[in-house]
Coordinates of C-alpha atoms in Angstrom, one line a residue:
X1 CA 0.0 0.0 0.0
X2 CA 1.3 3.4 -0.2
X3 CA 2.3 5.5 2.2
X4 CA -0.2 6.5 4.7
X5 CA -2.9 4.6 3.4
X6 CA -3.3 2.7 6.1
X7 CA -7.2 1.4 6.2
X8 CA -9.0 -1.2 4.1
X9 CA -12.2 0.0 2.0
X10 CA -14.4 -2.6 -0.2
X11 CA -14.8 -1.2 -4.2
X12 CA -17.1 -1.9 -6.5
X13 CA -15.9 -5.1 -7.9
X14 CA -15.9 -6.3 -4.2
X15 CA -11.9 -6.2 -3.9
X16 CA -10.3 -4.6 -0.7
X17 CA -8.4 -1.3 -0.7
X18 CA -6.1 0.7 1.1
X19 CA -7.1 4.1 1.7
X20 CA -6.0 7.2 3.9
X21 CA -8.0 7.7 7.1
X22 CA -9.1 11.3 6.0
X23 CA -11.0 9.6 2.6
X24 CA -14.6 10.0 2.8
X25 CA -16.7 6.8 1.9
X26 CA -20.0 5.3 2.6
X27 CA -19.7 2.7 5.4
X28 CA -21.1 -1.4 5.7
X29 CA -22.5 -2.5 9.5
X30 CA -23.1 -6.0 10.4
X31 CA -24.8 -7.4 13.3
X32 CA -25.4 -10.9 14.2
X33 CA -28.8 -12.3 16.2
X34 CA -27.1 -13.1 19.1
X35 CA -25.1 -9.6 19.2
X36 CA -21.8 -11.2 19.6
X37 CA -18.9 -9.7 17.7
X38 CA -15.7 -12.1 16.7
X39 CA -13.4 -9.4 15.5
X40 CA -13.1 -7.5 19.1
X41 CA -10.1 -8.0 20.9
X42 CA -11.6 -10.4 24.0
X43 CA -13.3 -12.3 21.4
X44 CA -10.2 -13.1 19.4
X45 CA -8.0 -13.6 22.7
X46 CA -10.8 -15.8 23.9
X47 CA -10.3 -17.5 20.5
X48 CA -6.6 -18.2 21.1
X49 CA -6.9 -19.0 24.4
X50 CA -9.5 -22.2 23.2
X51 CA -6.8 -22.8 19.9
X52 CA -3.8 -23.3 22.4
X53 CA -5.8 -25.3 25.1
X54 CA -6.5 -27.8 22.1
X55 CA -4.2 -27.1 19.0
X56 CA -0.6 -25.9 21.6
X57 CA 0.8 -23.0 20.8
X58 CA 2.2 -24.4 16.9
X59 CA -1.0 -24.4 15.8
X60 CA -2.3 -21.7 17.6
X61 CA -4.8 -19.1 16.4
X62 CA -3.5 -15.9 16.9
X63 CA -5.2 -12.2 17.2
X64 CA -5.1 -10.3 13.7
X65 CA -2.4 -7.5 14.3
X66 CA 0.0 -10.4 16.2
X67 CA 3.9 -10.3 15.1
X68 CA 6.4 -13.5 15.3
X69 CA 9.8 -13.3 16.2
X70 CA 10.9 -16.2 14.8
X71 CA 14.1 -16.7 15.9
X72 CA 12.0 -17.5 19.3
X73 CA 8.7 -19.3 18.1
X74 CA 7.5 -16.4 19.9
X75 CA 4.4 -14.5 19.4
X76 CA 3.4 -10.9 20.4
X77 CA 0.1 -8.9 20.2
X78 CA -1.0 -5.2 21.7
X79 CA -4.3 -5.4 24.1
X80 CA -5.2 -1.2 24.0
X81 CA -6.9 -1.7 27.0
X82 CA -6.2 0.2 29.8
X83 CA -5.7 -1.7 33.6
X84 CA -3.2 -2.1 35.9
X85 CA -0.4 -4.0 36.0
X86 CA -1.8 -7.4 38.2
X87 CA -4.9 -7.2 36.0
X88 CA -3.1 -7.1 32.5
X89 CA -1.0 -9.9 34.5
X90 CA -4.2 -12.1 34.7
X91 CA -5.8 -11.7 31.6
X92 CA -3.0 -12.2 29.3
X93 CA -3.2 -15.2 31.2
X94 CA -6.4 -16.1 30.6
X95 CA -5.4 -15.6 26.9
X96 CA -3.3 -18.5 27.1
X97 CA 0.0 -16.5 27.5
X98 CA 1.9 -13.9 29.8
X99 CA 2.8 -10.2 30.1
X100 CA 5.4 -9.7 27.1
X101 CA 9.5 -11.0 28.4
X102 CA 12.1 -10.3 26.3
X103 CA 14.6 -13.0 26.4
X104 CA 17.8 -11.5 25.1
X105 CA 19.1 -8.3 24.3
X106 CA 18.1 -8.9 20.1
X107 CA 14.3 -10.0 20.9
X108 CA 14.2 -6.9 23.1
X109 CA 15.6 -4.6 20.7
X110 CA 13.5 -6.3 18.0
X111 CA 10.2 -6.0 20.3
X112 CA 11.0 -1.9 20.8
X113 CA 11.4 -1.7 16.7
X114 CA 8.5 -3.8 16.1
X115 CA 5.9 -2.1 18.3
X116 CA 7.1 1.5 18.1
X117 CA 4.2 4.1 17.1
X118 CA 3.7 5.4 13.8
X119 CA 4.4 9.4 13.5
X120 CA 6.7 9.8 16.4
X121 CA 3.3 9.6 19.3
X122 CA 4.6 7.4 22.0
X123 CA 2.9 5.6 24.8
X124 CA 3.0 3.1 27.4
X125 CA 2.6 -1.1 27.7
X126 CA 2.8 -3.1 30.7
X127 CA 5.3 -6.0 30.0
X128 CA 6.5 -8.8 32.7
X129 CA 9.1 -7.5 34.7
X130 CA 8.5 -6.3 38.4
X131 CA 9.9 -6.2 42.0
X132 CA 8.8 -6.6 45.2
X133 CA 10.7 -4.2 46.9
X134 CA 13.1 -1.0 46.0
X135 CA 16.1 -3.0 47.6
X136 CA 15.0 -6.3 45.5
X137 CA 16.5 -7.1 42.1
X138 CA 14.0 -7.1 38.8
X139 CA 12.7 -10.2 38.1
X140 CA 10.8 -11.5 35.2
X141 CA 7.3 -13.1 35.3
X142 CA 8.6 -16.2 33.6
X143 CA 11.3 -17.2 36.0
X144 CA 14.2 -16.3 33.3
X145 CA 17.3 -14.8 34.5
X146 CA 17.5 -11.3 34.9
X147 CA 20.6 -11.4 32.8
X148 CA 21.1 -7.9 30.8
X149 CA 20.2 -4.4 31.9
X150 CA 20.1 -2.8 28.4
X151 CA 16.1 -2.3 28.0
X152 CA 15.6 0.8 30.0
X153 CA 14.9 4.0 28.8
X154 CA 18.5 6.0 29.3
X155 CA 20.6 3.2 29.3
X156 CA 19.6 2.4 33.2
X157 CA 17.2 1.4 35.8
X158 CA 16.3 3.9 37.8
X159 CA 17.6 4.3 41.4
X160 CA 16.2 4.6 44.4
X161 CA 12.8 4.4 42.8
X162 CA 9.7 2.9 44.5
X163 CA 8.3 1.7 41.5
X164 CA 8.2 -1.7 40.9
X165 CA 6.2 -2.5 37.7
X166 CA 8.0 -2.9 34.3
X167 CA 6.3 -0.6 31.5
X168 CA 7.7 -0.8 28.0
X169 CA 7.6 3.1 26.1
X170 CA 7.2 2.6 22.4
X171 CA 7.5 5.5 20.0
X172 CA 8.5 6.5 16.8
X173 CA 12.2 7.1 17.5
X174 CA 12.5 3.6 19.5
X175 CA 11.7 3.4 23.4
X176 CA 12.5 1.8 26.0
X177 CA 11.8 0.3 29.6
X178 CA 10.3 2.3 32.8
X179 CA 9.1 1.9 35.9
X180 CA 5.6 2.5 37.6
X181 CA 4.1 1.8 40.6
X182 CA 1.6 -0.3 38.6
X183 CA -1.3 1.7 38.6
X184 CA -4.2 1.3 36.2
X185 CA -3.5 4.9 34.5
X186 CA 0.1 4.1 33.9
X187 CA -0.2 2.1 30.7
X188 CA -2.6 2.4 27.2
X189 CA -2.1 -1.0 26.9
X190 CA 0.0 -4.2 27.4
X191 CA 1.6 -6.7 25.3
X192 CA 1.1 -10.3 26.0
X193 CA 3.4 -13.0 24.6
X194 CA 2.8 -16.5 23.4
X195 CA 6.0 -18.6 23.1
X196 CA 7.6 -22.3 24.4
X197 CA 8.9 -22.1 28.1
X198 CA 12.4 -20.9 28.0
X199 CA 13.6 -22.5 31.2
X200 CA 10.8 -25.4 31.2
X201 CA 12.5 -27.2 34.6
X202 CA 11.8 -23.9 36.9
X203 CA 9.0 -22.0 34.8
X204 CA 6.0 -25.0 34.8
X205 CA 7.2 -25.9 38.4
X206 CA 5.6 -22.5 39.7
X207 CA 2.4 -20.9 39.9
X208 CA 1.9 -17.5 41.3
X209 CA -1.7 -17.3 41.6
X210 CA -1.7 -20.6 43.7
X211 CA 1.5 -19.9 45.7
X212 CA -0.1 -16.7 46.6
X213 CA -3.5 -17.7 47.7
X214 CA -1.5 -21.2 49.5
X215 CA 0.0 -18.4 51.9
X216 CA -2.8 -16.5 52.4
X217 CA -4.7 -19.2 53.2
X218 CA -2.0 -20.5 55.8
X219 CA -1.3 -16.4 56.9
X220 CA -5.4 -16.7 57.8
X221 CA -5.3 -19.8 59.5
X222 CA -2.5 -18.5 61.9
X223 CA -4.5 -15.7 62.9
X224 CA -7.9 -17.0 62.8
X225 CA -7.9 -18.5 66.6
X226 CA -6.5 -14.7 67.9
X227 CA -9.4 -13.3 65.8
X228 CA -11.7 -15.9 67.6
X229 CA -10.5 -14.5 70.8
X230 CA -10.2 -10.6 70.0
X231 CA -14.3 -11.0 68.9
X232 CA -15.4 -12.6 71.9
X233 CA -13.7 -10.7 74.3
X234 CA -15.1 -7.2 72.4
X235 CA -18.1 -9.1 72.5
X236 CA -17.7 -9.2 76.0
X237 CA -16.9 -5.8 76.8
X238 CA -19.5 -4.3 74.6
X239 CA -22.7 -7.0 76.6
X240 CA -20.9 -5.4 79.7
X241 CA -21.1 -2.0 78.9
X242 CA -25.0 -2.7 77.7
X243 CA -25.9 -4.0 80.9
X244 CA -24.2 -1.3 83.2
X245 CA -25.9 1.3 81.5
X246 CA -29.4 -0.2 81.8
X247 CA -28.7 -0.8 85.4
X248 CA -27.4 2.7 85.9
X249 CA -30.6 3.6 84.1
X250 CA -33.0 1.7 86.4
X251 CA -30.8 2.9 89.6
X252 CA -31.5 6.6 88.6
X253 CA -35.2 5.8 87.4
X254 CA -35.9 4.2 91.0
X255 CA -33.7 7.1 93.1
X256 CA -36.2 9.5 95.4
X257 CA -34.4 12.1 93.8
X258 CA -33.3 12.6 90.0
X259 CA -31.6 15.8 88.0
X260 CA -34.8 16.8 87.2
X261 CA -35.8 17.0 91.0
X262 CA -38.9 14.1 89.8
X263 CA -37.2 11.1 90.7
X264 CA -35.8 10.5 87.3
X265 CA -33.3 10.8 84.6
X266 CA -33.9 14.3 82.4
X267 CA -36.3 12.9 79.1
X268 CA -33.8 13.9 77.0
X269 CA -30.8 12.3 78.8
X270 CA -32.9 9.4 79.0
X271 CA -33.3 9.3 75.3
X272 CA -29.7 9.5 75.1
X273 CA -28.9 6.9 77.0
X274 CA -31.0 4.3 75.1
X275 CA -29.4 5.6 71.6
X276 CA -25.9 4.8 73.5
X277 CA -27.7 1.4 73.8
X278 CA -29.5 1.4 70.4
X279 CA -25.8 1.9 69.0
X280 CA -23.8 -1.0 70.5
X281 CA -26.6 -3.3 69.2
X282 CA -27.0 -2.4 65.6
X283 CA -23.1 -1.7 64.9
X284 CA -21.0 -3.8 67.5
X285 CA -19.3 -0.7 68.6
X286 CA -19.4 1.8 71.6
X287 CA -21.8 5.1 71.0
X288 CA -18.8 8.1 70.1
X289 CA -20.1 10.0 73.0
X290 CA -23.1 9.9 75.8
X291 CA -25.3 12.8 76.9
X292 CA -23.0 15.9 78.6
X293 CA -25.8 15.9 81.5
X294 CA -25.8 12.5 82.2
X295 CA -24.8 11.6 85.6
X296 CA -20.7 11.0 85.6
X297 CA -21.7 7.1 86.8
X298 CA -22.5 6.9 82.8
X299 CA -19.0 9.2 81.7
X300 CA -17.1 6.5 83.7
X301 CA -18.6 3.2 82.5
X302 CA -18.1 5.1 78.7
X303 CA -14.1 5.8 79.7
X304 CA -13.7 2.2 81.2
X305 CA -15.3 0.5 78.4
X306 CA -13.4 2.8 75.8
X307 CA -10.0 1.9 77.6
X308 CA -10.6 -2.4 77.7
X309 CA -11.0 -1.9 73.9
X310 CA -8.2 0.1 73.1
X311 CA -5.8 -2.3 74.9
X312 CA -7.7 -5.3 73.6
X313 CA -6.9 -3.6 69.9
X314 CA -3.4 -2.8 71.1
X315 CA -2.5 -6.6 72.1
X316 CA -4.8 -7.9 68.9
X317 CA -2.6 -5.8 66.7
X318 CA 0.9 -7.0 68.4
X319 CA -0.3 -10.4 67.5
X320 CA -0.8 -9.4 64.0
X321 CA 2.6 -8.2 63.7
X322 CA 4.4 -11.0 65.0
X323 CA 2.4 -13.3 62.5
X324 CA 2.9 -10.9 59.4
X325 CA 6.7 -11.0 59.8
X326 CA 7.4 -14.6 59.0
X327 CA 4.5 -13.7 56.5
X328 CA 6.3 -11.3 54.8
X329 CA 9.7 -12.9 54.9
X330 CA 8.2 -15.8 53.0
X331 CA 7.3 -13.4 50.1
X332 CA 10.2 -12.0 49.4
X333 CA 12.2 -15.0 49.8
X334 CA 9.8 -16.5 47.2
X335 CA 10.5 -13.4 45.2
X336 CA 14.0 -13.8 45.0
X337 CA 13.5 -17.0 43.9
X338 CA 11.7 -16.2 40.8
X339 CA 14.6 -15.3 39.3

Protein backbone atom coordinates (compact mmCIF):
# COMPACT_ATOMS: atom_id res chain seq x y z
CA UNK A 1 0.00 0.00 0.00
CA UNK A 2 1.30 3.42 -0.20
CA UNK A 3 2.33 5.51 2.23
CA UNK A 4 -0.24 6.53 4.66
CA UNK A 5 -2.92 4.64 3.44
CA UNK A 6 -3.34 2.71 6.13
CA UNK A 7 -7.25 1.38 6.24
CA UNK A 8 -9.02 -1.20 4.09
CA UNK A 9 -12.20 0.05 2.01
CA UNK A 10 -14.38 -2.57 -0.25
CA UNK A 11 -14.79 -1.25 -4.18
CA UNK A 12 -17.12 -1.92 -6.49
CA UNK A 13 -15.93 -5.08 -7.93
CA UNK A 14 -15.92 -6.26 -4.22
CA UNK A 15 -11.91 -6.16 -3.88
CA UNK A 16 -10.30 -4.61 -0.74
CA UNK A 17 -8.36 -1.27 -0.74
CA UNK A 18 -6.11 0.73 1.09
CA UNK A 19 -7.15 4.13 1.68
CA UNK A 20 -5.98 7.24 3.89
CA UNK A 21 -7.99 7.66 7.10
CA UNK A 22 -9.12 11.26 5.97
CA UNK A 23 -11.02 9.57 2.55
CA UNK A 24 -14.56 10.00 2.84
CA UNK A 25 -16.68 6.77 1.93
CA UNK A 26 -19.96 5.25 2.58
CA UNK A 27 -19.72 2.67 5.39
CA UNK A 28 -21.08 -1.39 5.73
CA UNK A 29 -22.51 -2.47 9.55
CA UNK A 30 -23.05 -5.98 10.43
CA UNK A 31 -24.78 -7.37 13.31
CA UNK A 32 -25.45 -10.93 14.19
CA UNK A 33 -28.82 -12.28 16.19
CA UNK A 34 -27.05 -13.09 19.06
CA UNK A 35 -25.08 -9.63 19.19
CA UNK A 36 -21.80 -11.16 19.57
CA UNK A 37 -18.90 -9.67 17.71
CA UNK A 38 -15.66 -12.10 16.66
CA UNK A 39 -13.38 -9.45 15.47
CA UNK A 40 -13.10 -7.46 19.12
CA UNK A 41 -10.12 -8.05 20.91
CA UNK A 42 -11.56 -10.44 23.98
CA UNK A 43 -13.26 -12.25 21.35
CA UNK A 44 -10.22 -13.07 19.44
CA UNK A 45 -8.04 -13.61 22.66
CA UNK A 46 -10.83 -15.79 23.94
CA UNK A 47 -10.27 -17.47 20.50
CA UNK A 48 -6.62 -18.23 21.11
CA UNK A 49 -6.85 -19.00 24.41
CA UNK A 50 -9.52 -22.20 23.23
CA UNK A 51 -6.77 -22.80 19.93
CA UNK A 52 -3.76 -23.33 22.42
CA UNK A 53 -5.84 -25.30 25.06
CA UNK A 54 -6.54 -27.76 22.07
CA UNK A 55 -4.16 -27.12 18.99
CA UNK A 56 -0.63 -25.90 21.65
CA UNK A 57 0.76 -22.96 20.82
CA UNK A 58 2.17 -24.35 16.94
CA UNK A 59 -1.02 -24.42 15.82
CA UNK A 60 -2.32 -21.70 17.58
CA UNK A 61 -4.75 -19.05 16.37
CA UNK A 62 -3.53 -15.89 16.89
CA UNK A 63 -5.17 -12.18 17.22
CA UNK A 64 -5.09 -10.28 13.75
CA UNK A 65 -2.43 -7.53 14.33
CA UNK A 66 0.03 -10.38 16.17
CA UNK A 67 3.88 -10.28 15.06
CA UNK A 68 6.37 -13.49 15.34
CA UNK A 69 9.80 -13.31 16.21
CA UNK A 70 10.87 -16.23 14.79
CA UNK A 71 14.12 -16.73 15.91
CA UNK A 72 12.01 -17.51 19.30
CA UNK A 73 8.69 -19.30 18.09
CA UNK A 74 7.52 -16.36 19.90
CA UNK A 75 4.42 -14.47 19.39
CA UNK A 76 3.39 -10.94 20.39
CA UNK A 77 0.13 -8.92 20.20
CA UNK A 78 -0.98 -5.17 21.71
CA UNK A 79 -4.26 -5.44 24.08
CA UNK A 80 -5.24 -1.23 23.99
CA UNK A 81 -6.88 -1.72 27.00
CA UNK A 82 -6.23 0.20 29.84
CA UNK A 83 -5.66 -1.68 33.57
CA UNK A 84 -3.23 -2.05 35.92
CA UNK A 85 -0.37 -3.98 35.97
CA UNK A 86 -1.83 -7.42 38.19
CA UNK A 87 -4.90 -7.22 36.01
CA UNK A 88 -3.13 -7.12 32.52
CA UNK A 89 -1.02 -9.86 34.46
CA UNK A 90 -4.21 -12.12 34.67
CA UNK A 91 -5.79 -11.68 31.63
CA UNK A 92 -2.96 -12.25 29.29
CA UNK A 93 -3.16 -15.25 31.22
CA UNK A 94 -6.37 -16.10 30.57
CA UNK A 95 -5.41 -15.62 26.90
CA UNK A 96 -3.28 -18.47 27.14
CA UNK A 97 -0.05 -16.51 27.52
CA UNK A 98 1.89 -13.88 29.82
CA UNK A 99 2.81 -10.17 30.08
CA UNK A 100 5.41 -9.71 27.12
CA UNK A 101 9.53 -11.04 28.44
CA UNK A 102 12.11 -10.29 26.30
CA UNK A 103 14.58 -13.00 26.36
CA UNK A 104 17.75 -11.54 25.08
CA UNK A 105 19.06 -8.33 24.31
CA UNK A 106 18.06 -8.93 20.13
CA UNK A 107 14.33 -10.05 20.87
CA UNK A 108 14.17 -6.86 23.14
CA UNK A 109 15.58 -4.64 20.73
CA UNK A 110 13.49 -6.33 18.00
CA UNK A 111 10.15 -6.03 20.32
CA UNK A 112 11.00 -1.88 20.83
CA UNK A 113 11.40 -1.74 16.68
CA UNK A 114 8.53 -3.85 16.12
CA UNK A 115 5.93 -2.07 18.28
CA UNK A 116 7.11 1.54 18.10
CA UNK A 117 4.22 4.11 17.13
CA UNK A 118 3.75 5.45 13.80
CA UNK A 119 4.37 9.43 13.50
CA UNK A 120 6.72 9.77 16.41
CA UNK A 121 3.27 9.56 19.26
CA UNK A 122 4.58 7.43 22.02
CA UNK A 123 2.88 5.55 24.85
CA UNK A 124 3.01 3.06 27.38
CA UNK A 125 2.62 -1.08 27.74
CA UNK A 126 2.81 -3.06 30.73
CA UNK A 127 5.28 -5.96 30.05
CA UNK A 128 6.52 -8.79 32.65
CA UNK A 129 9.08 -7.51 34.73
CA UNK A 130 8.46 -6.33 38.38
CA UNK A 131 9.87 -6.22 41.95
CA UNK A 132 8.77 -6.59 45.15
CA UNK A 133 10.65 -4.16 46.90
CA UNK A 134 13.11 -0.99 45.96
CA UNK A 135 16.13 -2.99 47.57
CA UNK A 136 14.96 -6.26 45.45
CA UNK A 137 16.48 -7.11 42.06
CA UNK A 138 14.00 -7.09 38.78
CA UNK A 139 12.68 -10.23 38.13
CA UNK A 140 10.84 -11.49 35.21
CA UNK A 141 7.28 -13.13 35.32
CA UNK A 142 8.56 -16.24 33.62
CA UNK A 143 11.31 -17.15 35.99
CA UNK A 144 14.22 -16.29 33.28
CA UNK A 145 17.30 -14.79 34.53
CA UNK A 146 17.45 -11.29 34.94
CA UNK A 147 20.65 -11.36 32.82
CA UNK A 148 21.13 -7.85 30.84
CA UNK A 149 20.19 -4.38 31.85
CA UNK A 150 20.08 -2.82 28.35
CA UNK A 151 16.11 -2.28 27.98
CA UNK A 152 15.61 0.76 30.02
CA UNK A 153 14.93 4.02 28.76
CA UNK A 154 18.46 6.04 29.31
CA UNK A 155 20.61 3.15 29.31
CA UNK A 156 19.57 2.39 33.15
CA UNK A 157 17.18 1.45 35.77
CA UNK A 158 16.27 3.91 37.80
CA UNK A 159 17.61 4.34 41.38
CA UNK A 160 16.20 4.57 44.42
CA UNK A 161 12.79 4.38 42.78
CA UNK A 162 9.75 2.90 44.47
CA UNK A 163 8.29 1.71 41.49
CA UNK A 164 8.22 -1.71 40.95
CA UNK A 165 6.25 -2.49 37.66
CA UNK A 166 7.95 -2.88 34.30
CA UNK A 167 6.32 -0.60 31.50
CA UNK A 168 7.68 -0.75 27.96
CA UNK A 169 7.64 3.09 26.09
CA UNK A 170 7.17 2.65 22.42
CA UNK A 171 7.46 5.49 19.98
CA UNK A 172 8.51 6.54 16.77
CA UNK A 173 12.18 7.12 17.47
CA UNK A 174 12.47 3.58 19.49
CA UNK A 175 11.68 3.44 23.36
CA UNK A 176 12.52 1.78 26.01
CA UNK A 177 11.83 0.33 29.57
CA UNK A 178 10.26 2.34 32.76
CA UNK A 179 9.06 1.86 35.88
CA UNK A 180 5.57 2.50 37.56
CA UNK A 181 4.09 1.75 40.60
CA UNK A 182 1.64 -0.32 38.58
CA UNK A 183 -1.32 1.71 38.56
CA UNK A 184 -4.17 1.26 36.20
CA UNK A 185 -3.52 4.93 34.47
CA UNK A 186 0.11 4.07 33.94
CA UNK A 187 -0.22 2.07 30.73
CA UNK A 188 -2.62 2.43 27.19
CA UNK A 189 -2.11 -0.97 26.92
CA UNK A 190 -0.03 -4.19 27.43
CA UNK A 191 1.60 -6.67 25.34
CA UNK A 192 1.09 -10.32 25.98
CA UNK A 193 3.37 -12.96 24.56
CA UNK A 194 2.83 -16.50 23.42
CA UNK A 195 6.04 -18.64 23.05
CA UNK A 196 7.59 -22.28 24.44
CA UNK A 197 8.93 -22.13 28.06
CA UNK A 198 12.41 -20.92 28.02
CA UNK A 199 13.64 -22.52 31.23
CA UNK A 200 10.82 -25.41 31.24
CA UNK A 201 12.49 -27.16 34.62
CA UNK A 202 11.76 -23.95 36.88
CA UNK A 203 9.02 -21.99 34.76
CA UNK A 204 6.04 -25.04 34.78
CA UNK A 205 7.24 -25.94 38.37
CA UNK A 206 5.64 -22.50 39.72
CA UNK A 207 2.45 -20.91 39.92
CA UNK A 208 1.94 -17.51 41.31
CA UNK A 209 -1.67 -17.34 41.56
CA UNK A 210 -1.70 -20.57 43.70
CA UNK A 211 1.53 -19.91 45.67
CA UNK A 212 -0.09 -16.73 46.65
CA UNK A 213 -3.54 -17.74 47.67
CA UNK A 214 -1.55 -21.17 49.51
CA UNK A 215 0.03 -18.40 51.90
CA UNK A 216 -2.78 -16.54 52.40
CA UNK A 217 -4.72 -19.21 53.15
CA UNK A 218 -1.98 -20.50 55.80
CA UNK A 219 -1.33 -16.40 56.93
CA UNK A 220 -5.37 -16.68 57.81
CA UNK A 221 -5.31 -19.82 59.48
CA UNK A 222 -2.51 -18.50 61.92
CA UNK A 223 -4.53 -15.70 62.90
CA UNK A 224 -7.91 -17.04 62.80
CA UNK A 225 -7.89 -18.54 66.55
CA UNK A 226 -6.45 -14.74 67.88
CA UNK A 227 -9.45 -13.27 65.79
CA UNK A 228 -11.74 -15.90 67.60
CA UNK A 229 -10.55 -14.53 70.84
CA UNK A 230 -10.24 -10.61 70.02
CA UNK A 231 -14.35 -10.95 68.91
CA UNK A 232 -15.42 -12.57 71.87
CA UNK A 233 -13.68 -10.68 74.33
CA UNK A 234 -15.05 -7.24 72.38
CA UNK A 235 -18.10 -9.12 72.51
CA UNK A 236 -17.66 -9.17 76.04
CA UNK A 237 -16.87 -5.82 76.83
CA UNK A 238 -19.51 -4.31 74.58
CA UNK A 239 -22.72 -6.99 76.59
CA UNK A 240 -20.90 -5.37 79.74
CA UNK A 241 -21.06 -2.02 78.93
CA UNK A 242 -25.03 -2.73 77.75
CA UNK A 243 -25.89 -4.05 80.88
CA UNK A 244 -24.17 -1.27 83.17
CA UNK A 245 -25.91 1.32 81.52
CA UNK A 246 -29.38 -0.24 81.81
CA UNK A 247 -28.69 -0.85 85.43
CA UNK A 248 -27.38 2.72 85.94
CA UNK A 249 -30.59 3.63 84.10
CA UNK A 250 -32.97 1.72 86.41
CA UNK A 251 -30.77 2.89 89.63
CA UNK A 252 -31.53 6.60 88.57
CA UNK A 253 -35.25 5.83 87.40
CA UNK A 254 -35.88 4.21 91.01
CA UNK A 255 -33.74 7.15 93.09
CA UNK A 256 -36.21 9.53 95.42
CA UNK A 257 -34.45 12.07 93.78
CA UNK A 258 -33.30 12.61 90.05
CA UNK A 259 -31.57 15.84 87.98
CA UNK A 260 -34.75 16.83 87.20
CA UNK A 261 -35.81 17.05 90.97
CA UNK A 262 -38.90 14.06 89.83
CA UNK A 263 -37.22 11.13 90.75
CA UNK A 264 -35.81 10.50 87.34
CA UNK A 265 -33.29 10.80 84.63
CA UNK A 266 -33.91 14.28 82.43
CA UNK A 267 -36.28 12.90 79.10
CA UNK A 268 -33.77 13.89 76.98
CA UNK A 269 -30.80 12.32 78.82
CA UNK A 270 -32.86 9.43 78.99
CA UNK A 271 -33.30 9.30 75.29
CA UNK A 272 -29.67 9.51 75.11
CA UNK A 273 -28.89 6.95 77.00
CA UNK A 274 -30.97 4.34 75.10
CA UNK A 275 -29.41 5.64 71.63
CA UNK A 276 -25.87 4.76 73.47
CA UNK A 277 -27.65 1.37 73.79
CA UNK A 278 -29.46 1.43 70.42
CA UNK A 279 -25.79 1.88 69.04
CA UNK A 280 -23.85 -0.98 70.48
CA UNK A 281 -26.55 -3.34 69.24
CA UNK A 282 -27.00 -2.38 65.61
CA UNK A 283 -23.15 -1.69 64.87
CA UNK A 284 -21.04 -3.82 67.51
CA UNK A 285 -19.32 -0.71 68.55
CA UNK A 286 -19.45 1.82 71.63
CA UNK A 287 -21.76 5.08 71.00
CA UNK A 288 -18.84 8.07 70.14
CA UNK A 289 -20.09 9.98 72.98
CA UNK A 290 -23.11 9.88 75.84
CA UNK A 291 -25.35 12.82 76.94
CA UNK A 292 -23.02 15.87 78.64
CA UNK A 293 -25.76 15.94 81.52
CA UNK A 294 -25.83 12.49 82.16
CA UNK A 295 -24.79 11.61 85.55
CA UNK A 296 -20.74 11.01 85.64
CA UNK A 297 -21.73 7.10 86.76
CA UNK A 298 -22.48 6.89 82.84
CA UNK A 299 -18.98 9.25 81.67
CA UNK A 300 -17.12 6.55 83.70
CA UNK A 301 -18.57 3.20 82.46
CA UNK A 302 -18.11 5.05 78.72
CA UNK A 303 -14.12 5.82 79.71
CA UNK A 304 -13.69 2.17 81.20
CA UNK A 305 -15.34 0.51 78.39
CA UNK A 306 -13.37 2.76 75.85
CA UNK A 307 -9.98 1.92 77.58
CA UNK A 308 -10.63 -2.35 77.67
CA UNK A 309 -10.97 -1.86 73.87
CA UNK A 310 -8.22 0.05 73.07
CA UNK A 311 -5.81 -2.26 74.90
CA UNK A 312 -7.66 -5.25 73.64
CA UNK A 313 -6.91 -3.55 69.89
CA UNK A 314 -3.35 -2.82 71.13
CA UNK A 315 -2.55 -6.56 72.07
CA UNK A 316 -4.80 -7.94 68.93
CA UNK A 317 -2.56 -5.75 66.66
CA UNK A 318 0.93 -7.03 68.39
CA UNK A 319 -0.26 -10.41 67.50
CA UNK A 320 -0.78 -9.44 63.97
CA UNK A 321 2.56 -8.18 63.70
CA UNK A 322 4.35 -10.98 65.04
CA UNK A 323 2.40 -13.32 62.48
CA UNK A 324 2.90 -10.88 59.37
CA UNK A 325 6.68 -10.99 59.79
CA UNK A 326 7.37 -14.55 59.04
CA UNK A 327 4.50 -13.67 56.55
CA UNK A 328 6.33 -11.26 54.77
CA UNK A 329 9.69 -12.93 54.89
CA UNK A 330 8.18 -15.82 52.97
CA UNK A 331 7.27 -13.36 50.08
CA UNK A 332 10.23 -11.96 49.40
CA UNK A 333 12.18 -15.04 49.83
CA UNK A 334 9.78 -16.52 47.18
CA UNK A 335 10.50 -13.40 45.16
CA UNK A 336 14.02 -13.75 45.03
CA UNK A 337 13.52 -17.03 43.92
CA UNK A 338 11.68 -16.20 40.76
CA UNK A 339 14.57 -15.32 39.26
Amino acid sequence: AEAGRRFATLGKDGKLLASAAGEKFHLALQWRDDASNPATTGAQLKRAADSISSLGLSGATYPVGTRSYAEADSHFFVVPKAASWDDARKLAAAAGGYLAVPSSKAESDWIRDTFRNPAGTESLLWIGGYRLKPEEPWRWLTREAWNYNLGWLGGSAPIGNTSGRLLLRVGGGGGGWVSSDGGAGAAVGFLIEWSPPKQAATITSFDLDDWLGKTDTKFVSLIEADIDAYNKEKAAILDRYVRNVERLGRKYEGAAKGFDGKGKLDEAVRDGVKMAVREVEKNGKLPASIPAAAPNDFHELQEKSEKELKTLEDEFEDKLKNHRAPYTQGLVKQALQLG
